[in-house]
Tab-separated table of C-alpha atoms in Angstrom:
chain	number	residue	atom	x	y	z
A	1	MET	CA	-219.471	91.813	-67.241
A	2	LYS	CA	-216.758	89.209	-66.731
A	3	SER	CA	-215.485	89.154	-63.134
A	4	PRO	CA	-212.158	90.980	-62.796
A	5	THR	CA	-208.976	89.137	-61.816
A	6	ILE	CA	-207.357	90.601	-58.727
A	7	GLY	CA	-203.851	89.560	-57.828
A	8	VAL	CA	-202.402	89.373	-54.344
A	9	LEU	CA	-198.665	89.911	-54.100
A	10	ALA	CA	-197.522	86.636	-52.484
A	11	LEU	CA	-193.840	87.266	-51.753
A	12	GLN	CA	-194.426	87.336	-47.982
A	13	GLY	CA	-197.373	88.062	-45.712
A	14	ASP	CA	-200.982	86.957	-45.502
A	15	ALA	CA	-201.844	86.454	-49.154
A	16	ARG	CA	-204.217	83.521	-48.598
A	17	GLU	CA	-206.739	85.458	-46.485
A	18	HIS	CA	-206.880	88.254	-49.066
A	19	LEU	CA	-207.453	85.754	-51.883
A	20	ARG	CA	-210.385	84.272	-49.980
A	21	ARG	CA	-211.888	87.751	-49.445
A	22	ILE	CA	-211.508	88.654	-53.107
A	23	GLU	CA	-213.357	85.507	-54.119
A	24	SER	CA	-216.196	86.176	-51.676
A	25	ALA	CA	-216.469	89.723	-53.081
A	26	GLY	CA	-217.191	88.177	-56.489
A	27	ALA	CA	-213.836	88.617	-58.237
A	28	THR	CA	-211.231	86.037	-59.228
A	29	GLY	CA	-208.190	85.922	-56.926
A	30	SER	CA	-204.735	85.045	-58.151
A	31	PRO	CA	-201.381	84.980	-56.313
A	32	VAL	CA	-198.654	87.109	-57.910
A	33	ARG	CA	-194.943	86.354	-57.530
A	34	ARG	CA	-193.667	86.801	-61.103
A	35	GLU	CA	-193.752	89.457	-63.795
A	36	ALA	CA	-195.878	87.278	-66.094
A	37	GLU	CA	-198.455	86.864	-63.320
A	38	LEU	CA	-198.500	90.612	-62.656
A	39	ALA	CA	-199.192	91.249	-66.338
A	40	THR	CA	-202.491	89.327	-66.251
A	41	VAL	CA	-204.259	91.037	-63.308
A	42	ASP	CA	-206.836	93.848	-63.404
A	43	GLY	CA	-206.056	94.933	-59.853
A	44	LEU	CA	-203.534	94.075	-57.143
A	45	ILE	CA	-203.457	93.817	-53.353
A	46	LEU	CA	-200.223	94.421	-51.461
A	47	PRO	CA	-200.834	92.449	-48.244
A	48	GLY	CA	-199.642	92.945	-44.705
A	49	GLY	CA	-196.223	91.499	-43.940
A	50	GLU	CA	-192.838	93.081	-43.335
A	51	SER	CA	-192.473	96.036	-45.710
A	52	THR	CA	-188.658	95.706	-45.637
A	53	THR	CA	-188.848	92.038	-46.669
A	54	ILE	CA	-191.439	92.603	-49.397
A	55	ALA	CA	-189.532	95.575	-50.872
A	56	LYS	CA	-186.301	93.556	-50.999
A	57	LEU	CA	-188.016	90.621	-52.684
A	58	LEU	CA	-189.662	92.974	-55.221
A	59	ASN	CA	-186.203	94.200	-56.167
A	60	ARG	CA	-184.542	90.784	-56.124
A	61	PHE	CA	-187.136	89.276	-58.413
A	62	GLU	CA	-187.175	92.381	-60.634
A	63	LEU	CA	-190.847	93.121	-60.042
A	64	MET	CA	-190.354	96.627	-58.655
A	65	GLU	CA	-190.074	98.486	-61.970
A	66	SER	CA	-192.903	96.637	-63.705
A	67	LEU	CA	-195.161	97.222	-60.699
A	68	ARG	CA	-194.338	100.952	-60.713
A	69	ALA	CA	-194.998	101.090	-64.457
A	70	ARG	CA	-198.402	99.416	-64.074
A	71	ILE	CA	-199.342	101.795	-61.243
A	72	ARG	CA	-198.417	104.764	-63.439
A	73	ALA	CA	-200.616	103.252	-66.157
A	74	GLY	CA	-203.579	103.235	-63.767
A	75	LEU	CA	-203.611	99.723	-62.234
A	76	PRO	CA	-205.899	99.739	-59.175
A	77	VAL	CA	-203.855	98.731	-56.130
A	78	TYR	CA	-204.922	98.256	-52.519
A	79	GLY	CA	-202.230	98.160	-49.830
A	80	SER	CA	-202.991	97.010	-46.275
A	81	CYS	CA	-200.532	97.634	-43.410
A	82	ALA	CA	-197.140	96.859	-45.020
A	83	GLY	CA	-198.894	97.454	-48.343
A	84	MET	CA	-199.729	101.019	-47.273
A	85	ILE	CA	-196.043	101.589	-46.515
A	86	LEU	CA	-195.093	100.252	-49.953
A	87	LEU	CA	-197.560	102.575	-51.732
A	88	ALA	CA	-196.327	105.667	-49.900
A	89	ASP	CA	-194.042	108.107	-51.686
A	90	ARG	CA	-192.374	108.925	-48.355
A	91	ILE	CA	-191.664	106.702	-45.295
A	92	LEU	CA	-190.669	107.696	-41.762
A	93	ASN	CA	-189.104	105.433	-39.120
A	94	ALA	CA	-187.492	103.139	-41.671
A	95	ALA	CA	-183.922	102.245	-42.579
A	96	SER	CA	-182.535	105.017	-44.798
A	97	ASP	CA	-182.229	102.627	-47.731
A	98	GLN	CA	-185.734	101.141	-47.515
A	99	ASP	CA	-187.158	101.126	-51.000
A	100	THR	CA	-190.813	101.828	-51.751
A	101	VAL	CA	-193.091	101.198	-54.708
A	102	GLY	CA	-194.678	104.632	-54.289
A	103	GLY	CA	-197.539	106.172	-56.215
A	104	MET	CA	-199.498	107.760	-53.356
A	105	ASP	CA	-198.677	111.287	-52.299
A	106	ILE	CA	-198.544	110.389	-48.600
A	107	THR	CA	-195.982	110.291	-45.820
A	108	VAL	CA	-196.386	107.131	-43.760
A	109	ARG	CA	-194.854	106.428	-40.363
A	110	ARG	CA	-193.833	102.772	-39.948
A	111	ASN	CA	-194.657	101.003	-36.670
A	112	ALA	CA	-196.388	104.261	-35.704
A	113	PHE	CA	-198.642	102.754	-33.050
A	114	GLY	CA	-195.715	100.950	-31.400
A	115	ARG	CA	-194.342	97.440	-31.145
A	116	GLN	CA	-196.149	94.092	-31.213
A	117	VAL	CA	-197.500	94.449	-27.650
A	118	GLU	CA	-199.146	97.717	-28.647
A	119	SER	CA	-201.231	95.981	-31.335
A	120	PHE	CA	-204.943	96.701	-30.898
A	121	GLU	CA	-208.398	96.713	-32.427
A	122	ASN	CA	-210.485	99.838	-32.759
A	123	ARG	CA	-213.408	101.520	-34.511
A	124	VAL	CA	-212.773	103.340	-37.765
A	125	PRO	CA	-215.750	105.260	-39.204
A	126	MET	CA	-215.513	105.051	-43.019
A	127	PRO	CA	-218.554	106.672	-44.680
A	128	ALA	CA	-217.265	105.583	-48.129
A	129	ILE	CA	-217.997	101.924	-47.329
A	130	GLY	CA	-221.182	102.409	-45.278
A	131	ALA	CA	-222.686	103.937	-42.182
A	132	ALA	CA	-221.422	101.393	-39.633
A	133	PRO	CA	-217.822	101.958	-38.535
A	134	PHE	CA	-215.232	99.359	-39.569
A	135	TRP	CA	-213.830	97.270	-36.699
A	136	ALA	CA	-210.125	97.237	-37.538
A	137	ALA	CA	-207.108	95.187	-36.385
A	138	PHE	CA	-203.838	97.131	-36.109
A	139	ILE	CA	-200.619	95.066	-35.837
A	140	ARG	CA	-197.388	97.077	-35.619
A	141	ALA	CA	-199.357	99.328	-37.904
A	142	PRO	CA	-198.330	102.485	-39.757
A	143	TRP	CA	-200.365	105.687	-39.962
A	144	VAL	CA	-200.544	108.467	-42.539
A	145	GLU	CA	-198.669	111.440	-41.166
A	146	GLN	CA	-199.211	113.785	-44.070
A	147	ALA	CA	-201.295	113.558	-47.255
A	148	GLY	CA	-201.092	115.583	-50.451
A	149	PRO	CA	-204.021	117.536	-51.977
A	150	ARG	CA	-205.110	114.700	-54.318
A	151	VAL	CA	-205.433	112.241	-51.439
A	152	GLU	CA	-208.870	111.581	-49.997
A	153	VAL	CA	-208.962	110.603	-46.318
A	154	LEU	CA	-211.428	107.718	-45.957
A	155	GLY	CA	-211.003	106.855	-42.295
A	156	ARG	CA	-209.548	107.935	-38.975
A	157	VAL	CA	-209.253	106.053	-35.698
A	158	SER	CA	-212.174	106.959	-33.456
A	159	GLY	CA	-211.548	106.902	-29.716
A	160	GLY	CA	-208.633	105.522	-27.714
A	161	ALA	CA	-205.069	106.801	-27.507
A	162	ALA	CA	-204.708	107.118	-31.301
A	163	ASP	CA	-207.953	109.065	-31.785
A	164	GLY	CA	-207.993	111.018	-35.056
A	165	ARG	CA	-205.040	109.296	-36.743
A	166	VAL	CA	-205.497	108.849	-40.492
A	167	VAL	CA	-205.599	105.110	-41.287
A	168	ALA	CA	-207.457	104.809	-44.613
A	169	VAL	CA	-206.782	106.858	-47.770
A	170	ARG	CA	-207.519	106.845	-51.478
A	171	GLN	CA	-205.840	108.574	-54.397
A	172	GLY	CA	-207.429	107.738	-57.754
A	173	ALA	CA	-207.065	103.990	-58.310
A	174	LEU	CA	-204.901	103.526	-55.213
A	175	LEU	CA	-206.374	102.563	-51.835
A	176	ALA	CA	-204.502	102.019	-48.562
A	177	THR	CA	-205.388	101.076	-44.986
A	178	SER	CA	-203.161	100.813	-41.899
A	179	PHE	CA	-205.139	97.838	-40.657
A	180	HIS	CA	-205.760	94.246	-41.739
A	181	PRO	CA	-209.359	93.847	-43.025
A	182	GLU	CA	-208.570	90.249	-44.040
A	183	LEU	CA	-208.284	89.263	-40.353
A	184	THR	CA	-211.695	90.468	-39.178
A	185	ASP	CA	-215.133	89.398	-40.418
A	186	ASP	CA	-216.176	92.541	-42.285
A	187	GLY	CA	-215.823	92.181	-46.085
A	188	ARG	CA	-216.677	95.787	-46.988
A	189	ILE	CA	-213.147	97.025	-47.715
A	190	HIS	CA	-212.527	94.197	-50.170
A	191	ALA	CA	-215.932	94.790	-51.772
A	192	PHE	CA	-215.064	98.510	-52.079
A	193	PHE	CA	-211.762	97.674	-53.794
A	194	VAL	CA	-213.376	95.145	-56.128
A	195	ASP	CA	-215.805	97.918	-57.177
A	196	MET	CA	-212.845	100.256	-57.819
A	197	VAL	CA	-211.310	97.584	-60.055
A	198	ARG	CA	-214.608	96.985	-61.900
A	199	GLU	CA	-214.901	100.722	-62.574
A	200	VAL	CA	-211.417	100.885	-64.087
A	201	VAL	CA	-211.925	97.689	-66.115
A	202	SER	CA	-215.245	98.831	-67.579
A	203	GLY	CA	-213.878	102.313	-68.293
A	204	ALA	CA	-210.832	100.877	-70.060
A	205	SER	CA	-212.812	98.423	-72.160
A	206	ALA	CA	-215.174	101.207	-73.211
A	207	VAL	CA	-212.219	103.220	-74.508
A	208	ARG	CA	-210.610	100.219	-76.202
A	209	ASP	CA	-213.871	99.152	-77.775
A	210	PRO	CA	-215.673	102.252	-79.060
A	211	ALA	CA	-218.120	100.058	-80.999
A	212	GLY	CA	-219.506	98.916	-77.665
A	213	MET	CA	-220.354	102.445	-76.609
A	214	PRO	CA	-223.830	103.875	-77.093
A	215	ARG	CA	-224.047	105.870	-80.312
B	1	MET	CA	-197.338	89.714	-39.945
B	2	LEU	CA	-194.668	87.056	-40.191
B	3	LYS	CA	-196.357	84.573	-42.511
B	4	GLY	CA	-194.287	83.299	-45.419
B	5	GLY	CA	-191.168	84.786	-43.872
B	6	VAL	CA	-187.864	83.756	-42.304
B	7	ILE	CA	-186.897	84.487	-38.690
B	8	MET	CA	-183.171	84.406	-37.992
B	9	ASP	CA	-181.125	83.824	-34.821
B	10	VAL	CA	-178.681	86.668	-34.162
B	11	VAL	CA	-176.244	87.281	-31.323
B	12	THR	CA	-175.087	90.833	-32.102
B	13	ALA	CA	-176.540	94.063	-33.490
B	14	ASP	CA	-174.357	93.634	-36.593
B	15	GLN	CA	-175.814	90.205	-37.290
B	16	ALA	CA	-179.305	91.637	-36.768
B	17	LYS	CA	-178.603	94.264	-39.463
B	18	ILE	CA	-177.346	91.558	-41.833
B	19	ALA	CA	-180.526	89.550	-41.213
B	20	GLU	CA	-182.758	92.567	-41.816
B	21	ASP	CA	-180.873	93.459	-45.008
B	22	ALA	CA	-181.269	89.877	-46.222
B	23	GLY	CA	-185.054	90.139	-45.872
B	24	ALA	CA	-185.737	88.467	-42.513
B	25	VAL	CA	-189.243	89.202	-41.165
B	26	ALA	CA	-187.953	89.100	-37.578
B	27	VAL	CA	-184.826	88.272	-35.609
B	28	MET	CA	-184.368	86.095	-32.541
B	29	ALA	CA	-181.974	87.810	-30.140
B	30	LEU	CA	-179.874	85.377	-28.104
B	31	GLU	CA	-176.451	85.128	-26.532
B	32	ARG	CA	-175.333	81.914	-28.175
B	33	VAL	CA	-176.792	80.142	-31.199
B	34	PRO	CA	-177.935	76.567	-30.476
B	35	ALA	CA	-174.825	75.038	-32.098
B	36	ASP	CA	-172.658	76.904	-29.562
B	37	ILE	CA	-174.933	76.048	-26.643
B	38	ARG	CA	-174.535	72.442	-27.721
B	39	ALA	CA	-170.744	72.715	-28.023
B	40	GLN	CA	-170.149	74.663	-24.814
B	41	GLY	CA	-172.697	72.959	-22.567
B	42	GLY	CA	-173.699	74.411	-19.195
B	43	VAL	CA	-177.035	75.993	-18.306
B	44	ALA	CA	-178.465	78.132	-21.094
B	45	ARG	CA	-180.600	81.059	-19.880
B	46	MET	CA	-182.398	84.180	-21.068
B	47	SER	CA	-180.023	86.676	-22.732
B	48	ASP	CA	-178.537	89.774	-21.138
B	49	PRO	CA	-181.060	92.675	-21.323
B	50	ASP	CA	-178.346	95.032	-22.642
B	51	MET	CA	-177.694	92.669	-25.512
B	52	ILE	CA	-181.426	92.430	-26.309
B	53	ASP	CA	-181.748	96.244	-26.140
B	54	SER	CA	-178.880	96.675	-28.580
B	55	ILE	CA	-180.585	94.406	-31.094
B	56	VAL	CA	-183.994	96.068	-30.611
B	57	ALA	CA	-182.267	99.407	-31.303
B	58	ALA	CA	-180.456	98.114	-34.399
B	59	VAL	CA	-183.410	96.959	-36.529
B	60	THR	CA	-186.927	98.063	-37.506
B	61	ILE	CA	-188.315	94.508	-37.851
B	62	PRO	CA	-189.781	92.589	-34.864
B	63	VAL	CA	-187.397	91.147	-32.275
B	64	MET	CA	-188.024	87.863	-30.460
B	65	ALA	CA	-186.177	86.530	-27.435
B	66	LYS	CA	-186.098	83.187	-25.631
B	67	ALA	CA	-187.203	82.324	-22.106
B	68	ARG	CA	-186.593	78.955	-20.467
B	69	ILE	CA	-189.519	76.516	-20.431
B	70	GLY	CA	-191.618	77.323	-17.350
B	71	HIS	CA	-189.535	80.378	-16.384
B	72	PHE	CA	-192.321	82.922	-16.032
B	73	VAL	CA	-190.049	85.558	-14.507
B	74	GLU	CA	-187.664	85.528	-17.465
B	75	ALA	CA	-190.773	85.984	-19.600
B	76	ARG	CA	-191.890	88.963	-17.447
B	77	VAL	CA	-188.453	90.526	-17.900
B	78	LEU	CA	-188.570	90.040	-21.672
B	79	GLN	CA	-192.052	91.581	-21.806
B	80	SER	CA	-190.841	94.577	-19.843
B	81	LEU	CA	-187.903	94.978	-22.267
B	82	GLY	CA	-190.481	95.391	-25.055
B	83	VAL	CA	-189.567	92.393	-27.228
B	84	ASP	CA	-192.222	91.607	-29.835
B	85	TYR	CA	-192.484	87.851	-29.212
B	86	ILE	CA	-191.226	85.444	-26.550
B	87	ASP	CA	-190.041	81.991	-27.559
B	88	GLU	CA	-190.552	79.582	-24.639
B	89	SER	CA	-187.727	77.447	-25.906
B	90	GLU	CA	-186.368	73.959	-25.381
B	91	VAL	CA	-183.012	75.251	-26.647
B	92	LEU	CA	-182.515	76.859	-23.227
B	93	THR	CA	-182.260	74.668	-20.132
B	94	PRO	CA	-185.789	74.052	-18.792
B	95	ALA	CA	-186.670	75.765	-15.493
B	96	ASP	CA	-189.727	73.651	-14.641
B	97	GLU	CA	-190.073	69.939	-15.248
B	98	ALA	CA	-193.872	69.862	-15.177
B	99	HIS	CA	-195.291	73.261	-16.127
B	100	HIS	CA	-195.000	75.590	-19.059
B	101	ILE	CA	-195.560	79.347	-18.671
B	102	ASP	CA	-199.194	80.477	-18.396
B	103	LYS	CA	-199.035	82.538	-21.538
B	104	TRP	CA	-202.544	83.992	-21.156
B	105	ALA	CA	-201.162	86.116	-18.309
B	106	PHE	CA	-199.041	88.143	-20.775
B	107	THR	CA	-199.797	90.796	-23.402
B	108	VAL	CA	-196.748	89.856	-25.514
B	109	PRO	CA	-197.415	86.903	-27.857
B	110	PHE	CA	-195.571	83.602	-27.372
B	111	VAL	CA	-194.169	81.082	-29.806
B	112	CYS	CA	-193.655	77.517	-28.555
B	113	GLY	CA	-192.087	74.380	-29.981
B	114	ALA	CA	-193.935	71.127	-30.602
B	115	THR	CA	-193.024	67.674	-31.865
B	116	ASN	CA	-196.597	66.508	-32.470
B	117	LEU	CA	-200.185	67.743	-32.518
B	118	GLY	CA	-200.927	66.991	-28.841
B	119	GLU	CA	-197.980	69.089	-27.729
B	120	ALA	CA	-198.963	71.901	-30.104
B	121	LEU	CA	-202.527	71.948	-28.749
B	122	ARG	CA	-201.374	71.946	-25.120
B	123	ARG	CA	-199.204	75.000	-25.874
B	124	ILE	CA	-202.084	76.736	-27.668
B	125	ASN	CA	-204.322	75.958	-24.701
B	126	GLU	CA	-201.746	77.683	-22.466
B	127	GLY	CA	-201.936	80.754	-24.721
B	128	ALA	CA	-199.273	80.291	-27.418
B	129	ALA	CA	-199.971	82.530	-30.445
B	130	MET	CA	-197.631	80.668	-32.762
B	131	ILE	CA	-196.320	77.098	-32.956
B	132	ARG	CA	-193.062	75.938	-34.495
B	133	SER	CA	-191.723	72.451	-34.970
B	134	LYS	CA	-188.927	71.784	-32.493
B	135	GLY	CA	-186.693	69.930	-34.884
B	136	GLU	CA	-183.281	69.379	-33.327
B	137	ALA	CA	-181.721	72.818	-32.926
B	138	GLY	CA	-178.026	73.385	-33.547
B	139	THR	CA	-177.508	70.224	-35.592
B	140	GLY	CA	-177.887	71.568	-39.133
B	141	ASN	CA	-179.837	68.350	-39.702
B	142	VAL	CA	-183.390	68.688	-40.891
B	143	ILE	CA	-184.602	65.161	-40.154
B	144	GLU	CA	-186.288	65.963	-36.827
B	145	ALA	CA	-188.057	69.050	-38.183
B	146	THR	CA	-189.322	66.869	-41.041
B	147	ARG	CA	-190.609	64.303	-38.561
B	148	HIS	CA	-192.384	66.964	-36.488
B	149	MET	CA	-193.968	68.713	-39.474
B	150	ARG	CA	-195.174	65.430	-40.939
B	151	SER	CA	-196.493	64.323	-37.567
B	152	ILE	CA	-198.420	67.554	-36.870
B	153	ARG	CA	-199.889	67.794	-40.359
B	154	GLY	CA	-200.645	64.063	-40.535
B	155	GLU	CA	-202.483	64.083	-37.211
B	156	ILE	CA	-204.520	67.108	-38.320
B	157	ARG	CA	-205.538	65.239	-41.488
B	158	ARG	CA	-206.498	62.221	-39.401
B	159	LEU	CA	-208.723	64.371	-37.131
B	160	SER	CA	-210.521	65.732	-40.190
B	161	THR	CA	-211.817	62.243	-41.017
B	162	MET	CA	-213.230	61.508	-37.539
B	163	ASP	CA	-216.797	61.600	-36.270
B	164	GLU	CA	-217.853	63.174	-32.957
B	165	THR	CA	-217.338	60.031	-30.851
B	166	GLU	CA	-213.878	59.463	-32.277
B	167	LEU	CA	-212.935	63.092	-31.583
B	168	PHE	CA	-213.632	62.593	-27.864
B	169	SER	CA	-211.206	59.699	-27.691
B	170	ALA	CA	-208.707	61.528	-29.931
B	171	ALA	CA	-208.739	64.436	-27.458
B	172	LYS	CA	-207.932	61.986	-24.688
B	173	GLU	CA	-205.070	60.448	-26.674
B	174	LEU	CA	-203.715	63.872	-27.634
B	175	ARG	CA	-204.008	65.047	-24.001
B	176	ALA	CA	-205.620	68.217	-25.318
B	177	PRO	CA	-208.978	69.919	-24.660
B	178	TYR	CA	-211.860	68.525	-26.719
B	179	GLU	CA	-212.971	72.004	-27.903
B	180	LEU	CA	-209.555	72.682	-29.415
B	181	VAL	CA	-209.417	69.236	-31.027
B	182	ALA	CA	-212.879	69.722	-32.549
B	183	GLU	CA	-211.869	73.165	-33.834
B	184	VAL	CA	-208.770	71.761	-35.555
B	185	ALA	CA	-210.774	68.859	-37.036
B	186	GLU	CA	-213.294	71.330	-38.471
B	187	ALA	CA	-210.765	73.851	-39.842
B	188	GLY	CA	-208.155	71.328	-41.009
B	189	LYS	CA	-205.437	73.536	-39.536
B	190	LEU	CA	-204.163	74.864	-36.218
B	191	PRO	CA	-205.954	77.977	-34.905
B	192	VAL	CA	-202.538	79.747	-34.842
B	193	VAL	CA	-199.703	79.915	-37.404
B	194	LEU	CA	-197.412	76.922	-37.773
B	195	PHE	CA	-193.751	77.629	-38.496
B	196	THR	CA	-190.843	75.235	-38.671
B	197	ALA	CA	-187.546	75.278	-36.771
B	198	GLY	CA	-184.629	73.098	-35.821
B	199	GLY	CA	-181.834	72.088	-38.179
B	200	ILE	CA	-182.689	74.186	-41.249
B	201	ALA	CA	-179.355	74.971	-42.924
B	202	THR	CA	-179.923	75.406	-46.671
B	203	PRO	CA	-182.398	77.096	-49.054
B	204	ALA	CA	-183.621	73.631	-50.077
B	205	ASP	CA	-184.259	72.710	-46.396
B	206	ALA	CA	-186.423	75.810	-45.989
B	207	ALA	CA	-188.319	75.118	-49.217
B	208	MET	CA	-188.975	71.511	-48.221
B	209	MET	CA	-190.422	72.605	-44.873
B	210	MET	CA	-192.739	75.061	-46.649
B	211	GLN	CA	-193.916	72.254	-48.918
B	212	LEU	CA	-194.550	70.101	-45.851
B	213	GLY	CA	-197.024	72.749	-44.696
B	214	ALA	CA	-194.977	75.251	-42.692
B	215	GLU	CA	-196.206	78.856	-42.918
B	216	GLY	CA	-192.721	80.231	-42.313
B	217	VAL	CA	-189.227	79.277	-41.183
B	218	PHE	CA	-186.909	79.844	-38.222
B	219	VAL	CA	-183.210	79.517	-39.023
B	220	GLY	CA	-180.969	79.302	-35.996
B	221	SER	CA	-177.352	78.307	-36.302
B	222	GLY	CA	-177.662	77.660	-40.047
B	223	ILE	CA	-176.836	81.201	-41.134
B	224	PHE	CA	-174.146	82.655	-38.922
B	225	LYS	CA	-172.368	79.300	-38.495
B	226	ALA	CA	-171.921	79.100	-42.269
B	227	GLY	CA	-169.523	80.833	-44.648
B	228	ASN	CA	-170.992	83.983	-46.241
B	229	PRO	CA	-173.996	84.490	-43.904
B	230	ALA	CA	-175.458	87.496	-45.770
B	231	GLN	CA	-175.767	85.604	-49.031
B	232	ARG	CA	-177.048	82.427	-47.382
B	233	ALA	CA	-179.639	84.412	-45.419
B	234	ALA	CA	-180.915	86.116	-48.587
B	235	ALA	CA	-180.971	82.774	-50.417
B	236	ILE	CA	-183.076	81.142	-47.676
B	237	VAL	CA	-185.539	84.064	-47.783
B	238	GLN	CA	-185.944	83.676	-51.556
B	239	ALA	CA	-186.249	79.886	-51.385
B	240	THR	CA	-188.993	80.263	-48.762
B	241	THR	CA	-191.045	82.518	-51.063
B	242	PHE	CA	-190.462	80.327	-54.158
B	243	HIS	CA	-190.527	77.031	-52.250
B	244	ASP	CA	-192.378	75.332	-55.119
B	245	ASP	CA	-190.030	76.541	-57.878
B	246	PRO	CA	-186.865	74.393	-58.202
B	247	ASP	CA	-185.374	76.787	-60.773
B	248	VAL	CA	-185.338	79.628	-58.265
B	249	ILE	CA	-184.014	77.376	-55.476
B	250	ALA	CA	-181.228	76.150	-57.780
B	251	LYS	CA	-180.311	79.715	-58.712
B	252	VAL	CA	-180.119	80.976	-55.125
B	253	SER	CA	-178.250	77.859	-53.947
B	254	ARG	CA	-175.236	78.592	-56.152
B	255	GLY	CA	-171.975	79.815	-54.665
B	256	LEU	CA	-173.107	79.926	-51.043
B	257	GLY	CA	-169.868	78.449	-49.705
B	258	GLU	CA	-169.689	76.062	-46.784
B	259	ALA	CA	-172.919	75.180	-44.993
B	260	MET	CA	-172.674	74.672	-41.241
B	261	VAL	CA	-171.141	71.368	-40.234
B	262	GLY	CA	-173.972	69.041	-39.334
B	263	ILE	CA	-174.529	66.482	-36.610
B	264	ASN	CA	-176.174	63.098	-37.129
B	265	VAL	CA	-179.102	63.209	-34.740
B	266	SER	CA	-179.109	59.419	-34.362
B	267	GLU	CA	-175.666	59.706	-32.761
B	268	LEU	CA	-176.863	62.198	-30.128
B	269	PRO	CA	-177.427	60.714	-26.660
B	270	ASP	CA	-180.942	61.315	-25.304
B	271	SER	CA	-179.642	63.800	-22.743
B	272	GLU	CA	-178.438	66.051	-25.574
B	273	ARG	CA	-181.701	66.031	-27.513
B	274	TYR	CA	-183.474	69.324	-27.005
B	275	ALA	CA	-186.704	68.138	-28.648
B	276	THR	CA	-187.455	65.875	-25.669
B	277	ARG	CA	-187.637	68.937	-23.395
B	278	GLY	CA	-191.185	70.209	-22.794
B	279	TRP	CA	-194.259	68.342	-21.639
C-alpha cells in the first residue's frame, strides 16, 4: 500500500518536530497552512502551540469550516496539547469567545496543570500503544475533565500530584493527548496515529474500489 | 509552545487583551515600551508587581516580564509572581557590569538577548531556555536585528564545516564551552529556540526575520506606538505564519495606518545603544 500523507497544521507551534516523527513512522509528512493543502492529506496533526492563536488563524485564513467538514467526513486527526483543546467540543478556563474546531465529545480544561513553571514530565501507562508506559512532557498542558460515552480513555497520569488525570483519549478517527510526544524520544504515539490513518485509507479505498475486494 | 508565534510588549491589561485577541502567543508585561524608555531616559527597572499581576489576570496566554541584566533578586521576585518567562533584558538598565543571572538556579525559564553566536552560547551555558536577537529596541529600525540574525545563523553554518581541531579554537574565539560549540556544529542549530527582537515594526519586518531563520518574533514598541494597534498586531501575526508568501503579506499590510516613527541607528550615540549591554 502507498504510504499515507499526513499533514501537520503549520499556522503556529512545533510543526517541524511532528513532520520528522511522521516520516520516521513511515508516512509522508506535509505542512498544512492553506485549504488546498488540507484537501490533499489523508490525516492531520494539530500540534502544540497556543490554542487561542491557532484558532484565530484558522478563522482568519478560512480553514476552520473546511477542517470541520473533513472531520465530519471521517478525516483522522491527532491533536497534541493545544491540538487537544482544538478538538474538544467544550473548553474550560478559556476566553468566552475562544473558538474550537470540535469533533470530540470531551470537556478540556486549558492550562489545567498550571503555568509554565508547573510544566513537568511524568509516566503515562497507555496499553493501546504497548506495555511500557509513555514518558510524557506536559507544558502548560490541558487535561480531559469529562468525556462522553463514545470516548475511549487511552491514558492517565500515573503518580505525582496529577495522578489519575485523563491525558490521552480516542473517539473513532480522532486522537488527542495533553502532552507533547514530538519532544521526547518515544515514537509510539506517532506510529499509533499513522496506523489509524492507514486503517481509514485502506477502508475507504476498499469501498471506492469494489473490484479490488475479494469476491 | 511559542514557536512560530509573536510575543508582544504591553503596558496595561487592556493592551494585553488586544494582543491576545490579535493572536499573540505571549505578552511581555512592562511599565514602559522601549521607545518610551529611550525618550524619557533614567534608570529602567523591573515593573511594578501590581501591574504584572493585572496583566497575568487579564489573559490566558503566557506572560513574560523583564529583569535587569545580572539582577538576580528582580528575577526571584518575578518567579514568585508566577510569570511564565523572564527576559533578562538589555532594554532595562544593567545591574551588574560583569555577570549575568545564574539562570540554572531558577525553575522559571529565561529568554536572553544576543548579538552573535558567542553571546548566545554564553547565555545558554548560564541556563537560558530561549535566545532572541537583541536588535536595537525602541527604534522601529530592523537593521540591527538583521545583523544579529545573520551573524548568529552565519556563525552556526561556519561551525558546521569545521573539523574537531578547528572547533576547539572556534570555542576559544566564541568564548563559549567546547561541548556546546560541538553540539551546535553537529545539529546545525542552537539547542534552544531562536527568536528575533529589536526594531520590528511592520508585517514585512517580521516576515523577513522569519526568512532569516528566526523561529518566532518579539514586537516591542512597534504595535502600541503605531496607529491602529489591533489591526497591526493581527497583521504581524499573519505575516509571521505566511512569512514566505508575499501575497498574504501584501494583503495584511494594507490600511494599517501610521507605523511607529523610526530612529536611524547610525545616529544613536554608543551610550544609547542597548545592544552593547550584556557581556
